Amino acid sequence: MSGNETYQHITVLLHEGVDALNIRENGVYVDGTFGRGGHSRLILSRLGEAGRLIVFDKDPQAIAVAQELAAQDKRVSVVHGGFATFQTALDDLGIGKIDGALFDLGISSPQIDDGERGFSFRFDAPLDMRMDPTRGMSAAEWIAAADEQELHEVIKNYGEERFSRQIARAIVAQRQEAPIDTTRKLAQLVAQNVRTRERGQDPATRTFQAVRIFINRELEEVEAVLPQVVARLNEGGRLAVIAFHSLEDRIVKQFVKKHSQHAPLPRWAVVKEADLPQPPLKAVGKAIKPGAAETSANPRARSAVLRVAERSSGAFAAE
């Protein structure tokens, strides 16, 4: 799409996400998924002149918007890349500790609504699905090269699709006749091999989700960044993550739980648990979901879950 981008992006859990950071006026914060800058602009409105905001995004269109913001506000630094490179990027910027990081995971509305990007089966377009179309393998290239077992495992594990084996088998058979290189070709093939349809959901939904997550290494990036963030947080600093499906949310939930409690002590241990250092994290409140007004105005917000954790004074060993 050209620079005259018209796709609307409504930031999900805008105030809840930023409130969760408990902004310190002159603190250093990270927006790990800039998108179109909704969360970033609200963070900046609460920062003082000495505050700093580092924003990450893979998408060149999002980066163009972020760079415009950085040109207007010297407090902003822009990183074009996945947030799995979190620590390296901060090192390159000369940043040590931070006071908070917010991640709004998954795909953005402009990415879905721009048919040319190949994320949606609602448009017939080249089957790309890369958040950064300048790097890596496209969905079409992967589908052309992957063997049947890999196709099955990706669609099953990342899409939680019951008919993954049938879909994988059909892909292998179909590509011998002609390449599966457009969204319509893949959506039609999936529809022919999903025997039952979930109410209100296109039969291709789960397969498209699976391929997108795999191509962009979305779950691996979440798993990689969480320990990096905790290692950089100042005492009392906050980690806030908005997830949109169960696979992401499970990773965040389990990470916070694991690092908010002591490892079980063996029975023979002399030391008491009360005498051990504090765990590195503590969960802040319960999971937050959008209210009725937000989901009515923006149906894409319905599956969002925000989890928040705070850095304690306990020692942290990255794994």
PDB file of C-alpha atoms in Angstrom:
ATOM      1  CA  MET A   1       0.000   0.000   0.000  1.00  0.00           C
ATOM      2  CA  SER A   2       1.182   3.513  -0.674  1.00  0.00           C
ATOM      3  CA  GLY A   3       1.835   6.114   1.961  1.00  0.00           C
ATOM      4  CA  ASN A   4      -1.793   7.270   1.612  1.00  0.00           C
ATOM      5  CA  GLU A   5      -2.908   4.607   4.013  1.00  0.00           C
ATOM      6  CA  THR A   6      -6.582   4.753   4.959  1.00  0.00           C
ATOM      7  CA  TYR A   7      -7.034   1.626   7.051  1.00  0.00           C
ATOM      8  CA  GLN A   8      -8.441   2.343  10.478  1.00  0.00           C
ATOM      9  CA  HIS A   9      -6.637   1.001  13.509  1.00  0.00           C
ATOM     10  CA  ILE A  10      -8.428   1.034  16.841  1.00  0.00           C
ATOM     11  CA  THR A  11      -6.033   0.406  19.711  1.00  0.00           C
ATOM     12  CA  VAL A  12      -7.344  -2.366  21.971  1.00  0.00           C
ATOM     13  CA  LEU A  13      -7.272  -1.832  25.760  1.00  0.00           C
ATOM     14  CA  LEU A  14      -5.670   1.554  25.156  1.00  0.00           C
ATOM     15  CA  HIS A  15      -6.034   3.063  28.615  1.00  0.00           C
ATOM     16  CA  GLU A  16      -5.871  -0.242  30.470  1.00  0.00           C
ATOM     17  CA  GLY A  17      -2.582  -1.159  28.786  1.00  0.00           C
ATOM     18  CA  VAL A  18      -0.918   2.163  29.529  1.00  0.00           C
ATOM     19  CA  ASP A  19      -2.383   2.415  33.043  1.00  0.00           C
ATOM     20  CA  ALA A  20      -0.846  -1.004  33.730  1.00  0.00           C
ATOM     21  CA  LEU A  21       2.646   0.446  33.240  1.00  0.00           C
ATOM     22  CA  ASN A  22       2.191   2.807  36.199  1.00  0.00           C
ATOM     23  CA  ILE A  23       4.168   5.442  34.281  1.00  0.00           C
ATOM     24  CA  ARG A  24       7.018   7.222  36.043  1.00  0.00           C
ATOM     25  CA  GLU A  25       7.339  10.744  34.663  1.00  0.00           C
ATOM     26  CA  ASN A  26      11.006  10.472  33.720  1.00  0.00           C
ATOM     27  CA  GLY A  27      11.109   6.727  33.161  1.00  0.00           C
ATOM     28  CA  VAL A  28      12.240   4.656  30.190  1.00  0.00           C
ATOM     29  CA  TYR A  29       9.547   2.576  28.477  1.00  0.00           C
ATOM     30  CA  VAL A  30       9.227   0.168  25.575  1.00  0.00           C
ATOM     31  CA  ASP A  31       6.280  -0.290  23.229  1.00  0.00           C
ATOM     32  CA  GLY A  32       7.179  -3.670  21.777  1.00  0.00           C
ATOM     33  CA  THR A  33       4.516  -3.560  19.050  1.00  0.00           C
ATOM     34  CA  PHE A  34       4.069   0.003  17.793  1.00  0.00           C
ATOM     35  CA  GLY A  35       1.338  -0.699  15.225  1.00  0.00           C
ATOM     36  CA  ARG A  36      -0.018   2.752  14.533  1.00  0.00           C
ATOM     37  CA  GLY A  37       1.131   4.228  17.826  1.00  0.00           C
ATOM     38  CA  GLY A  38      -2.011   4.348  19.957  1.00  0.00           C
ATOM     39  CA  HIS A  39      -0.341   3.068  23.094  1.00  0.00           C
ATOM     40  CA  SER A  40       2.869   4.978  22.341  1.00  0.00           C
ATOM     41  CA  ARG A  41       1.153   8.350  22.082  1.00  0.00           C
ATOM     42  CA  LEU A  42      -0.664   7.827  25.367  1.00  0.00           C
ATOM     43  CA  ILE A  43       2.591   6.783  27.071  1.00  0.00           C
ATOM     44  CA  LEU A  44       4.287   9.928  25.744  1.00  0.00           C
ATOM     45  CA  SER A  45       1.463  12.091  27.093  1.00  0.00           C
ATOM     46  CA  ARG A  46       2.325  10.834  30.589  1.00  0.00           C
ATOM     47  CA  LEU A  47       6.109  11.126  30.308  1.00  0.00           C
ATOM     48  CA  GLY A  48       8.103  14.191  31.280  1.00  0.00           C
ATOM     49  CA  GLU A  49      10.780  15.820  29.164  1.00  0.00           C
ATOM     50  CA  ALA A  50      13.443  13.448  30.484  1.00  0.00           C
ATOM     51  CA  GLY A  51      11.333  10.355  29.770  1.00  0.00           C
ATOM     52  CA  ARG A  52      12.160   8.016  26.920  1.00  0.00           C
ATOM     53  CA  LEU A  53      10.179   5.616  24.732  1.00  0.00           C
ATOM     54  CA  ILE A  54      11.629   2.888  22.518  1.00  0.00           C
ATOM     55  CA  VAL A  55       9.254   1.414  19.945  1.00  0.00           C
ATOM     56  CA  PHE A  56       9.635  -1.838  18.014  1.00  0.00           C
ATOM     57  CA  ASP A  57       7.838  -3.113  14.932  1.00  0.00           C
ATOM     58  CA  LYS A  58       8.564  -5.470  12.051  1.00  0.00           C
ATOM     59  CA  ASP A  59       6.137  -3.850   9.630  1.00  0.00           C
ATOM     60  CA  PRO A  60       7.682  -1.193   7.339  1.00  0.00           C
ATOM     61  CA  GLN A  61       4.364   0.690   7.215  1.00  0.00           C
ATOM     62  CA  ALA A  62       4.243   0.862  11.018  1.00  0.00           C
ATOM     63  CA  ILE A  63       7.889   1.906  11.121  1.00  0.00           C
ATOM     64  CA  ALA A  64       7.170   4.782   8.714  1.00  0.00           C
ATOM     65  CA  VAL A  65       4.516   6.076  11.125  1.00  0.00           C
ATOM     66  CA  ALA A  66       6.858   5.580  14.089  1.00  0.00           C
ATOM     67  CA  GLN A  67       9.636   7.513  12.371  1.00  0.00           C
ATOM     68  CA  GLU A  68       7.257  10.415  11.751  1.00  0.00           C
ATOM     69  CA  LEU A  69       6.480  10.423  15.473  1.00  0.00           C
ATOM     70  CA  ALA A  70      10.190  10.266  16.362  1.00  0.00           C
ATOM     71  CA  ALA A  71      10.872  13.225  14.074  1.00  0.00           C
ATOM     72  CA  GLN A  72       8.355  15.244  16.097  1.00  0.00           C
ATOM     73  CA  ASP A  73       9.363  13.955  19.555  1.00  0.00           C
ATOM     74  CA  LYS A  74      13.013  13.531  20.551  1.00  0.00           C
ATOM     75  CA  ARG A  75      12.009  11.179  23.375  1.00  0.00           C
ATOM     76  CA  VAL A  76      11.177   8.433  20.845  1.00  0.00           C
ATOM     77  CA  SER A  77      13.647   5.867  19.446  1.00  0.00           C
ATOM     78  CA  VAL A  78      12.550   3.456  16.691  1.00  0.00           C
ATOM     79  CA  VAL A  79      13.684  -0.152  16.167  1.00  0.00           C
ATOM     80  CA  HIS A  80      12.726  -1.853  12.899  1.00  0.00           C
ATOM     81  CA  GLY A  81      12.718  -5.492  13.920  1.00  0.00           C
ATOM     82  CA  GLY A  82      11.106  -8.169  16.026  1.00  0.00           C
ATOM     83  CA  PHE A  83      11.140  -7.747  19.766  1.00  0.00           C
ATOM     84  CA  ALA A  84      13.097 -10.975  20.227  1.00  0.00           C
ATOM     85  CA  THR A  85      16.151  -8.735  19.678  1.00  0.00           C
ATOM     86  CA  PHE A  86      15.084  -6.666  22.712  1.00  0.00           C
ATOM     87  CA  GLN A  87      18.324  -6.691  24.708  1.00  0.00           C
ATOM     88  CA  THR A  88      20.584  -6.199  21.688  1.00  0.00           C
ATOM     89  CA  ALA A  89      18.489  -3.271  20.497  1.00  0.00           C
ATOM     90  CA  LEU A  90      18.602  -1.613  23.923  1.00  0.00           C
ATOM     91  CA  ASP A  91      22.366  -2.126  24.060  1.00  0.00           C
ATOM     92  CA  ASP A  92      22.715  -0.480  20.650  1.00  0.00           C
ATOM     93  CA  LEU A  93      20.736   2.514  21.960  1.00  0.00           C
ATOM     94  CA  GLY A  94      22.867   2.719  25.093  1.00  0.00           C
ATOM     95  CA  ILE A  95      19.957   1.846  27.378  1.00  0.00           C
ATOM     96  CA  GLY A  96      20.449  -0.231  30.522  1.00  0.00           C
ATOM     97  CA  LYS A  97      17.432  -0.610  32.770  1.00  0.00           C
ATOM     98  CA  ILE A  98      13.845   0.278  31.831  1.00  0.00           C
ATOM     99  CA  ASP A  99      10.734   1.080  33.853  1.00  0.00           C
ATOM    100  CA  GLY A 100       8.181  -0.804  31.809  1.00  0.00           C
ATOM    101  CA  ALA A 101       7.352  -2.620  28.589  1.00  0.00           C
ATOM    102  CA  LEU A 102       4.029  -3.102  26.823  1.00  0.00           C
ATOM    103  CA  PHE A 103       3.367  -5.716  24.131  1.00  0.00           C
ATOM    104  CA  ASP A 104       0.193  -5.757  22.036  1.00  0.00           C
ATOM    105  CA  LEU A 105       0.644  -9.123  20.340  1.00  0.00           C
ATOM    106  CA  GLY A 106      -0.613 -10.521  17.085  1.00  0.00           C
ATOM    107  CA  ILE A 107      -1.702  -8.849  13.889  1.00  0.00           C
ATOM    108  CA  SER A 108      -2.955  -5.288  13.487  1.00  0.00           C
ATOM    109  CA  SER A 109      -6.120  -4.155  11.735  1.00  0.00           C
ATOM    110  CA  PRO A 110      -4.217  -2.376   8.926  1.00  0.00           C
ATOM    111  CA  GLN A 111      -2.363  -5.606   8.190  1.00  0.00           C
ATOM    112  CA  ILE A 112      -5.612  -7.568   8.020  1.00  0.00           C
ATOM    113  CA  ASP A 113      -7.497  -4.951   6.021  1.00  0.00           C
ATOM    114  CA  ASP A 114      -4.773  -4.391   3.433  1.00  0.00           C
ATOM    115  CA  GLY A 115      -5.610  -7.189   1.006  1.00  0.00           C
ATOM    116  CA  GLU A 116      -2.216  -6.895  -0.684  1.00  0.00           C
ATOM    117  CA  ARG A 117      -0.507  -8.224   2.458  1.00  0.00           C
ATOM    118  CA  GLY A 118      -2.049 -11.678   2.088  1.00  0.00           C
ATOM    119  CA  PHE A 119      -3.162 -12.063   5.714  1.00  0.00           C
ATOM    120  CA  SER A 120      -6.888 -12.342   5.050  1.00  0.00           C
ATOM    121  CA  PHE A 121      -9.020 -14.769   3.082  1.00  0.00           C
ATOM    122  CA  ARG A 122     -11.521 -11.927   2.533  1.00  0.00           C
ATOM    123  CA  PHE A 123      -9.359 -10.677  -0.340  1.00  0.00           C
ATOM    124  CA  ASP A 124      -7.744 -12.492  -3.262  1.00  0.00           C
ATOM    125  CA  ALA A 125      -4.088 -11.551  -3.065  1.00  0.00           C
ATOM    126  CA  PRO A 126      -0.592 -13.036  -3.162  1.00  0.00           C
ATOM    127  CA  LEU A 127      -0.148 -15.401  -0.223  1.00  0.00           C
ATOM    128  CA  ASP A 128       2.520 -13.502   1.691  1.00  0.00           C
ATOM    129  CA  MET A 129       1.587 -13.066   5.411  1.00  0.00           C
ATOM    130  CA  ARG A 130       4.959 -11.626   6.462  1.00  0.00           C
ATOM    131  CA  MET A 131       4.725  -8.766   8.929  1.00  0.00           C
ATOM    132  CA  ASP A 132       7.971  -7.587   7.366  1.00  0.00           C
ATOM    133  CA  PRO A 133       7.646  -8.368   3.649  1.00  0.00           C
ATOM    134  CA  THR A 134      11.289  -7.411   3.078  1.00  0.00           C
ATOM    135  CA  ARG A 135      12.634 -10.335   5.104  1.00  0.00           C
ATOM    136  CA  GLY A 136      12.190 -14.082   5.320  1.00  0.00           C
ATOM    137  CA  MET A 137      10.081 -16.662   3.532  1.00  0.00           C
ATOM    138  CA  SER A 138       6.533 -15.873   2.409  1.00  0.00           C
ATOM    139  CA  ALA A 139       3.613 -18.155   3.222  1.00  0.00           C
ATOM    140  CA  ALA A 140       3.411 -19.236  -0.422  1.00  0.00           C
ATOM    141  CA  GLU A 141       7.105 -20.171  -0.472  1.00  0.00           C
ATOM    142  CA  TRP A 142       6.763 -22.183   2.736  1.00  0.00           C
ATOM    143  CA  ILE A 143       3.620 -23.990   1.545  1.00  0.00           C
ATOM    144  CA  ALA A 144       5.427 -24.898  -1.679  1.00  0.00           C
ATOM    145  CA  ALA A 145       8.401 -26.384   0.164  1.00  0.00           C
ATOM    146  CA  ALA A 146       7.150 -27.938   3.432  1.00  0.00           C
ATOM    147  CA  ASP A 147       6.516 -31.669   3.587  1.00  0.00           C
ATOM    148  CA  GLU A 148       3.143 -33.072   4.603  1.00  0.00           C
ATOM    149  CA  GLN A 149       4.139 -33.780   8.209  1.00  0.00           C
ATOM    150  CA  GLU A 150       5.406 -30.231   8.778  1.00  0.00           C
ATOM    151  CA  LEU A 151       2.251 -28.753   7.229  1.00  0.00           C
ATOM    152  CA  HIS A 152       0.117 -30.948   9.484  1.00  0.00           C
ATOM    153  CA  GLU A 153       2.034 -30.051  12.653  1.00  0.00           C
ATOM    154  CA  VAL A 154       1.978 -26.301  12.010  1.00  0.00           C
ATOM    155  CA  ILE A 155      -1.731 -26.215  11.200  1.00  0.00           C
ATOM    156  CA  LYS A 156      -2.564 -28.428  14.170  1.00  0.00           C
ATOM    157  CA  ASN A 157      -0.310 -26.805  16.776  1.00  0.00           C
ATOM    158  CA  TYR A 158      -0.643 -23.138  15.808  1.00  0.00           C
ATOM    159  CA  GLY A 159      -4.183 -23.221  14.471  1.00  0.00           C
ATOM    160  CA  GLU A 160      -5.645 -25.896  16.764  1.00  0.00           C
ATOM    161  CA  GLU A 161      -7.319 -27.231  13.619  1.00  0.00           C
ATOM    162  CA  ARG A 162      -8.961 -30.654  13.935  1.00  0.00           C
ATOM    163  CA  PHE A 163      -8.667 -31.321  10.208  1.00  0.00           C
ATOM    164  CA  SER A 164      -4.984 -30.451   9.932  1.00  0.00           C
ATOM    165  CA  ARG A 165      -3.961 -33.793   8.466  1.00  0.00           C
ATOM    166  CA  GLN A 166      -6.580 -33.671   5.732  1.00  0.00           C
ATOM    167  CA  ILE A 167      -5.631 -30.083   4.884  1.00  0.00           C
ATOM    168  CA  ALA A 168      -1.919 -30.941   4.739  1.00  0.00           C
ATOM    169  CA  ARG A 169      -2.593 -33.917   2.491  1.00  0.00           C
ATOM    170  CA  ALA A 170      -4.726 -31.758   0.193  1.00  0.00           C
ATOM    171  CA  ILE A 171      -2.042 -29.069  -0.018  1.00  0.00           C
ATOM    172  CA  VAL A 172       0.582 -31.606  -1.096  1.00  0.00           C
ATOM    173  CA  ALA A 173      -1.753 -33.041  -3.726  1.00  0.00           C
ATOM    174  CA  GLN A 174      -2.866 -29.648  -5.035  1.00  0.00           C
ATOM    175  CA  ARG A 175       0.603 -28.133  -5.380  1.00  0.00           C
ATOM    176  CA  GLN A 176       1.612 -30.954  -7.713  1.00  0.00           C
ATOM    177  CA  GLU A 177      -0.994 -29.605 -10.123  1.00  0.00           C
ATOM    178  CA  ALA A 178      -0.504 -25.864  -9.572  1.00  0.00           C
ATOM    179  CA  PRO A 179       1.117 -23.604  -6.962  1.00  0.00           C
ATOM    180  CA  ILE A 180      -0.966 -22.437  -4.000  1.00  0.00           C
ATOM    181  CA  ASP A 181       0.144 -18.846  -4.232  1.00  0.00           C
ATOM    182  CA  THR A 182      -2.935 -16.757  -3.467  1.00  0.00           C
ATOM    183  CA  THR A 183      -5.169 -16.375  -0.435  1.00  0.00           C
ATOM    184  CA  ARG A 184      -8.211 -17.521  -2.395  1.00  0.00           C
ATOM    185  CA  LYS A 185      -6.557 -20.744  -3.528  1.00  0.00           C
ATOM    186  CA  LEU A 186      -5.613 -21.652   0.034  1.00  0.00           C
ATOM    187  CA  ALA A 187      -8.995 -20.666   1.477  1.00  0.00           C
ATOM    188  CA  GLN A 188     -10.875 -22.710  -1.115  1.00  0.00           C
ATOM    189  CA  LEU A 189      -8.683 -25.741  -0.568  1.00  0.00           C
ATOM    190  CA  VAL A 190      -9.206 -25.568   3.207  1.00  0.00           C
ATOM    191  CA  ALA A 191     -12.976 -25.154   2.821  1.00  0.00           C
ATOM    192  CA  GLN A 192     -13.090 -28.349   0.773  1.00  0.00           C
ATOM    193  CA  ASN A 193     -11.342 -30.299   3.547  1.00  0.00           C
ATOM    194  CA  VAL A 194     -12.967 -28.967   6.740  1.00  0.00           C
ATOM    195  CA  ARG A 195     -16.029 -31.124   7.231  1.00  0.00           C
ATOM    196  CA  THR A 196     -17.740 -29.041   9.917  1.00  0.00           C
ATOM    197  CA  ARG A 197     -17.791 -25.287  10.344  1.00  0.00           C
ATOM    198  CA  GLU A 198     -17.768 -23.386  13.606  1.00  0.00           C
ATOM    199  CA  ARG A 199     -20.647 -20.983  13.840  1.00  0.00           C
ATOM    200  CA  GLY A 200     -19.733 -17.543  12.541  1.00  0.00           C
ATOM    201  CA  GLN A 201     -16.215 -18.603  11.524  1.00  0.00           C
ATOM    202  CA  ASP A 202     -14.856 -19.152   8.042  1.00  0.00           C
ATOM    203  CA  PRO A 203     -13.379 -22.667   7.662  1.00  0.00           C
ATOM    204  CA  ALA A 204     -10.035 -21.135   6.643  1.00  0.00           C
ATOM    205  CA  THR A 205      -9.675 -19.075   9.845  1.00  0.00           C
ATOM    206  CA  ARG A 206      -7.604 -21.556  11.836  1.00  0.00           C
ATOM    207  CA  THR A 207      -5.296 -22.484   8.962  1.00  0.00           C
ATOM    208  CA  PHE A 208      -4.587 -18.848   8.092  1.00  0.00           C
ATOM    209  CA  GLN A 209      -3.878 -18.126  11.760  1.00  0.00           C
ATOM    210  CA  ALA A 210      -1.491 -21.082  11.967  1.00  0.00           C
ATOM    211  CA  VAL A 211       0.472 -20.179   8.858  1.00  0.00           C
ATOM    212  CA  ARG A 212       0.733 -16.522   9.898  1.00  0.00           C
ATOM    213  CA  ILE A 213       1.990 -17.390  13.397  1.00  0.00           C
ATOM    214  CA  PHE A 214       4.538 -19.817  11.978  1.00  0.00           C
ATOM    215  CA  ILE A 215       5.840 -17.548   9.213  1.00  0.00           C
ATOM    216  CA  ASN A 216       6.348 -14.665  11.643  1.00  0.00           C
ATOM    217  CA  ARG A 217       7.673 -16.834  14.506  1.00  0.00           C
ATOM    218  CA  GLU A 218       5.180 -15.106  16.772  1.00  0.00           C
ATOM    219  CA  LEU A 219       5.193 -17.571  19.668  1.00  0.00           C
ATOM    220  CA  GLU A 220       8.974 -17.991  19.610  1.00  0.00           C
ATOM    221  CA  GLU A 221       9.386 -14.220  19.821  1.00  0.00           C
ATOM    222  CA  VAL A 222       7.086 -14.009  22.858  1.00  0.00           C
ATOM    223  CA  GLU A 223       8.992 -16.800  24.599  1.00  0.00           C
ATOM    224  CA  ALA A 224      12.312 -15.106  23.782  1.00  0.00           C
ATOM    225  CA  VAL A 225      11.418 -11.578  24.883  1.00  0.00           C
ATOM    226  CA  LEU A 226       9.809 -12.201  28.281  1.00  0.00           C
ATOM    227  CA  PRO A 227      12.991 -13.143  30.174  1.00  0.00           C
ATOM    228  CA  GLN A 228      14.866 -10.355  28.375  1.00  0.00           C
ATOM    229  CA  VAL A 229      12.354  -7.792  29.623  1.00  0.00           C
ATOM    230  CA  VAL A 230      12.460  -8.997  33.230  1.00  0.00           C
ATOM    231  CA  ALA A 231      16.251  -8.875  33.229  1.00  0.00           C
ATOM    232  CA  ARG A 232      16.075  -5.201  32.221  1.00  0.00           C
ATOM    233  CA  LEU A 233      13.270  -3.996  34.471  1.00  0.00           C
ATOM    234  CA  ASN A 234      14.034  -1.666  37.353  1.00  0.00           C
ATOM    235  CA  GLU A 235      12.572  -2.671  40.702  1.00  0.00           C
ATOM    236  CA  GLY A 236       8.869  -1.844  40.543  1.00  0.00           C
ATOM    237  CA  GLY A 237       8.946  -1.757  36.738  1.00  0.00           C
ATOM    238  CA  ARG A 238       6.015  -3.288  34.908  1.00  0.00           C
ATOM    239  CA  LEU A 239       5.543  -5.852  32.155  1.00  0.00           C
ATOM    240  CA  ALA A 240       2.152  -5.651  30.401  1.00  0.00           C
ATOM    241  CA  VAL A 241       1.119  -8.035  27.614  1.00  0.00           C
ATOM    242  CA  ILE A 242      -2.077  -8.010  25.554  1.00  0.00           C
ATOM    243  CA  ALA A 243      -2.687 -11.385  23.883  1.00  0.00           C
ATOM    244  CA  PHE A 244      -5.391 -12.259  21.392  1.00  0.00           C
ATOM    245  CA  HIS A 245      -5.459 -16.034  21.399  1.00  0.00           C
ATOM    246  CA  SER A 246      -4.915 -18.827  23.851  1.00  0.00           C
ATOM    247  CA  LEU A 247      -1.470 -19.873  22.601  1.00  0.00           C
ATOM    248  CA  GLU A 248       0.066 -16.462  23.290  1.00  0.00           C
ATOM    249  CA  ASP A 249      -1.820 -15.949  26.529  1.00  0.00           C
ATOM    250  CA  ARG A 250      -0.773 -19.348  27.852  1.00  0.00           C
ATOM    251  CA  ILE A 251       2.907 -18.501  27.347  1.00  0.00           C
ATOM    252  CA  VAL A 252       2.522 -15.206  29.221  1.00  0.00           C
ATOM    253  CA  LYS A 253       0.405 -16.680  32.007  1.00  0.00           C
ATOM    254  CA  GLN A 254       2.788 -19.568  32.634  1.00  0.00           C
ATOM    255  CA  PHE A 255       5.860 -17.311  32.527  1.00  0.00           C
ATOM    256  CA  VAL A 256       4.432 -14.899  35.092  1.00  0.00           C
ATOM    257  CA  LYS A 257       3.304 -17.769  37.320  1.00  0.00           C
ATOM    258  CA  LYS A 258       6.678 -19.518  37.162  1.00  0.00           C
ATOM    259  CA  HIS A 259       8.656 -16.379  37.999  1.00  0.00           C
ATOM    260  CA  SER A 260       6.270 -15.198  40.709  1.00  0.00           C
ATOM    261  CA  GLN A 261       6.966 -18.135  42.992  1.00  0.00           C
ATOM    262  CA  HIS A 262       9.926 -19.988  44.447  1.00  0.00           C
ATOM    263  CA  ALA A 263      10.982 -23.290  43.005  1.00  0.00           C
ATOM    264  CA  PRO A 264       9.858 -26.097  45.349  1.00  0.00           C
ATOM    265  CA  LEU A 265      12.416 -26.757  48.087  1.00  0.00           C
ATOM    266  CA  PRO A 266      13.588 -30.333  48.689  1.00  0.00           C
ATOM    267  CA  ARG A 267      12.454 -31.833  51.972  1.00  0.00           C
ATOM    268  CA  TRP A 268      15.993 -31.935  53.292  1.00  0.00           C
ATOM    269  CA  ALA A 269      16.590 -28.203  52.732  1.00  0.00           C
ATOM    270  CA  VAL A 270      17.585 -26.363  55.928  1.00  0.00           C
ATOM    271  CA  VAL A 271      16.604 -22.902  54.671  1.00  0.00           C
ATOM    272  CA  LYS A 272      13.016 -21.813  55.047  1.00  0.00           C
ATOM    273  CA  GLU A 273      11.103 -20.491  52.069  1.00  0.00           C
ATOM    274  CA  ALA A 274      10.470 -17.224  53.919  1.00  0.00           C
ATOM    275  CA  ASP A 275      14.241 -16.661  54.078  1.00  0.00           C
ATOM    276  CA  LEU A 276      14.737 -16.975  50.311  1.00  0.00           C
ATOM    277  CA  PRO A 277      15.066 -13.902  48.044  1.00  0.00           C
ATOM    278  CA  GLN A 278      11.836 -12.665  46.540  1.00  0.00           C
ATOM    279  CA  PRO A 279      10.876 -14.186  43.179  1.00  0.00           C
ATOM    280  CA  PRO A 280      11.679 -11.754  40.339  1.00  0.00           C
ATOM    281  CA  LEU A 281       8.040 -11.054  39.466  1.00  0.00           C
ATOM    282  CA  LYS A 282       4.692 -10.616  41.108  1.00  0.00           C
ATOM    283  CA  ALA A 283       1.420 -10.663  39.214  1.00  0.00           C
ATOM    284  CA  VAL A 284      -0.540  -7.417  39.378  1.00  0.00           C
ATOM    285  CA  GLY A 285      -4.260  -8.028  39.684  1.00  0.00           C
ATOM    286  CA  LYS A 286      -6.240 -10.456  37.560  1.00  0.00           C
ATOM    287  CA  ALA A 287      -6.309 -10.731  33.788  1.00  0.00           C
ATOM    288  CA  ILE A 288      -8.106  -7.754  32.217  1.00  0.00           C
ATOM    289  CA  LYS A 289     -10.508  -8.075  29.294  1.00  0.00           C
ATOM    290  CA  PRO A 290     -12.232  -5.391  27.225  1.00  0.00           C
ATOM    291  CA  GLY A 291     -15.593  -4.191  28.477  1.00  0.00           C
ATOM    292  CA  ALA A 292     -18.889  -4.452  26.626  1.00  0.00           C
ATOM    293  CA  ALA A 293     -18.619  -0.945  25.200  1.00  0.00           C
ATOM    294  CA  GLU A 294     -15.200  -1.625  23.660  1.00  0.00           C
ATOM    295  CA  THR A 295     -16.122  -4.986  22.163  1.00  0.00           C
ATOM    296  CA  SER A 296     -19.323  -3.503  20.747  1.00  0.00           C
ATOM    297  CA  ALA A 297     -17.377  -0.680  19.089  1.00  0.00           C
ATOM    298  CA  ASN A 298     -14.515  -2.956  18.011  1.00  0.00           C
ATOM    299  CA  PRO A 299     -15.446  -6.661  17.673  1.00  0.00           C
ATOM    300  CA  ARG A 300     -11.780  -7.559  17.082  1.00  0.00           C
ATOM    301  CA  ALA A 301     -11.155  -6.726  20.744  1.00  0.00           C
ATOM    302  CA  ARG A 302     -13.319  -9.589  21.997  1.00  0.00           C
ATOM    303  CA  SER A 303     -10.518 -12.107  22.473  1.00  0.00           C
ATOM    304  CA  ALA A 304      -7.999  -9.691  24.040  1.00  0.00           C
ATOM    305  CA  VAL A 305      -6.499 -10.487  27.457  1.00  0.00           C
ATOM    306  CA  LEU A 306      -4.135  -8.160  29.337  1.00  0.00           C
ATOM    307  CA  ARG A 307      -1.779  -9.590  31.958  1.00  0.00           C
ATOM    308  CA  VAL A 308       0.457  -7.432  34.134  1.00  0.00           C
ATOM    309  CA  ALA A 309       3.453  -8.240  36.324  1.00  0.00           C
ATOM    310  CA  GLU A 310       5.831  -6.120  38.402  1.00  0.00           C
ATOM    311  CA  ARG A 311       9.560  -6.595  38.953  1.00  0.00           C
ATOM    312  CA  SER A 312      10.452  -7.340  42.553  1.00  0.00           C
ATOM    313  CA  SER A 313      13.868  -7.022  44.144  1.00  0.00           C
ATOM    314  CA  GLY A 314      14.561 -10.737  43.751  1.00  0.00           C
ATOM    315  CA  ALA A 315      17.482 -11.956  41.667  1.00  0.00           C
ATOM    316  CA  PHE A 316      16.624 -13.129  38.180  1.00  0.00           C
ATOM    317  CA  ALA A 317      18.403 -15.721  36.113  1.00  0.00           C
ATOM    318  CA  ALA A 318      17.399 -15.764  32.447  1.00  0.00           C
ATOM    319  CA  GLU A 319      16.801 -19.217  31.100  1.00  0.00           C
TER     320      GLU A 319
END
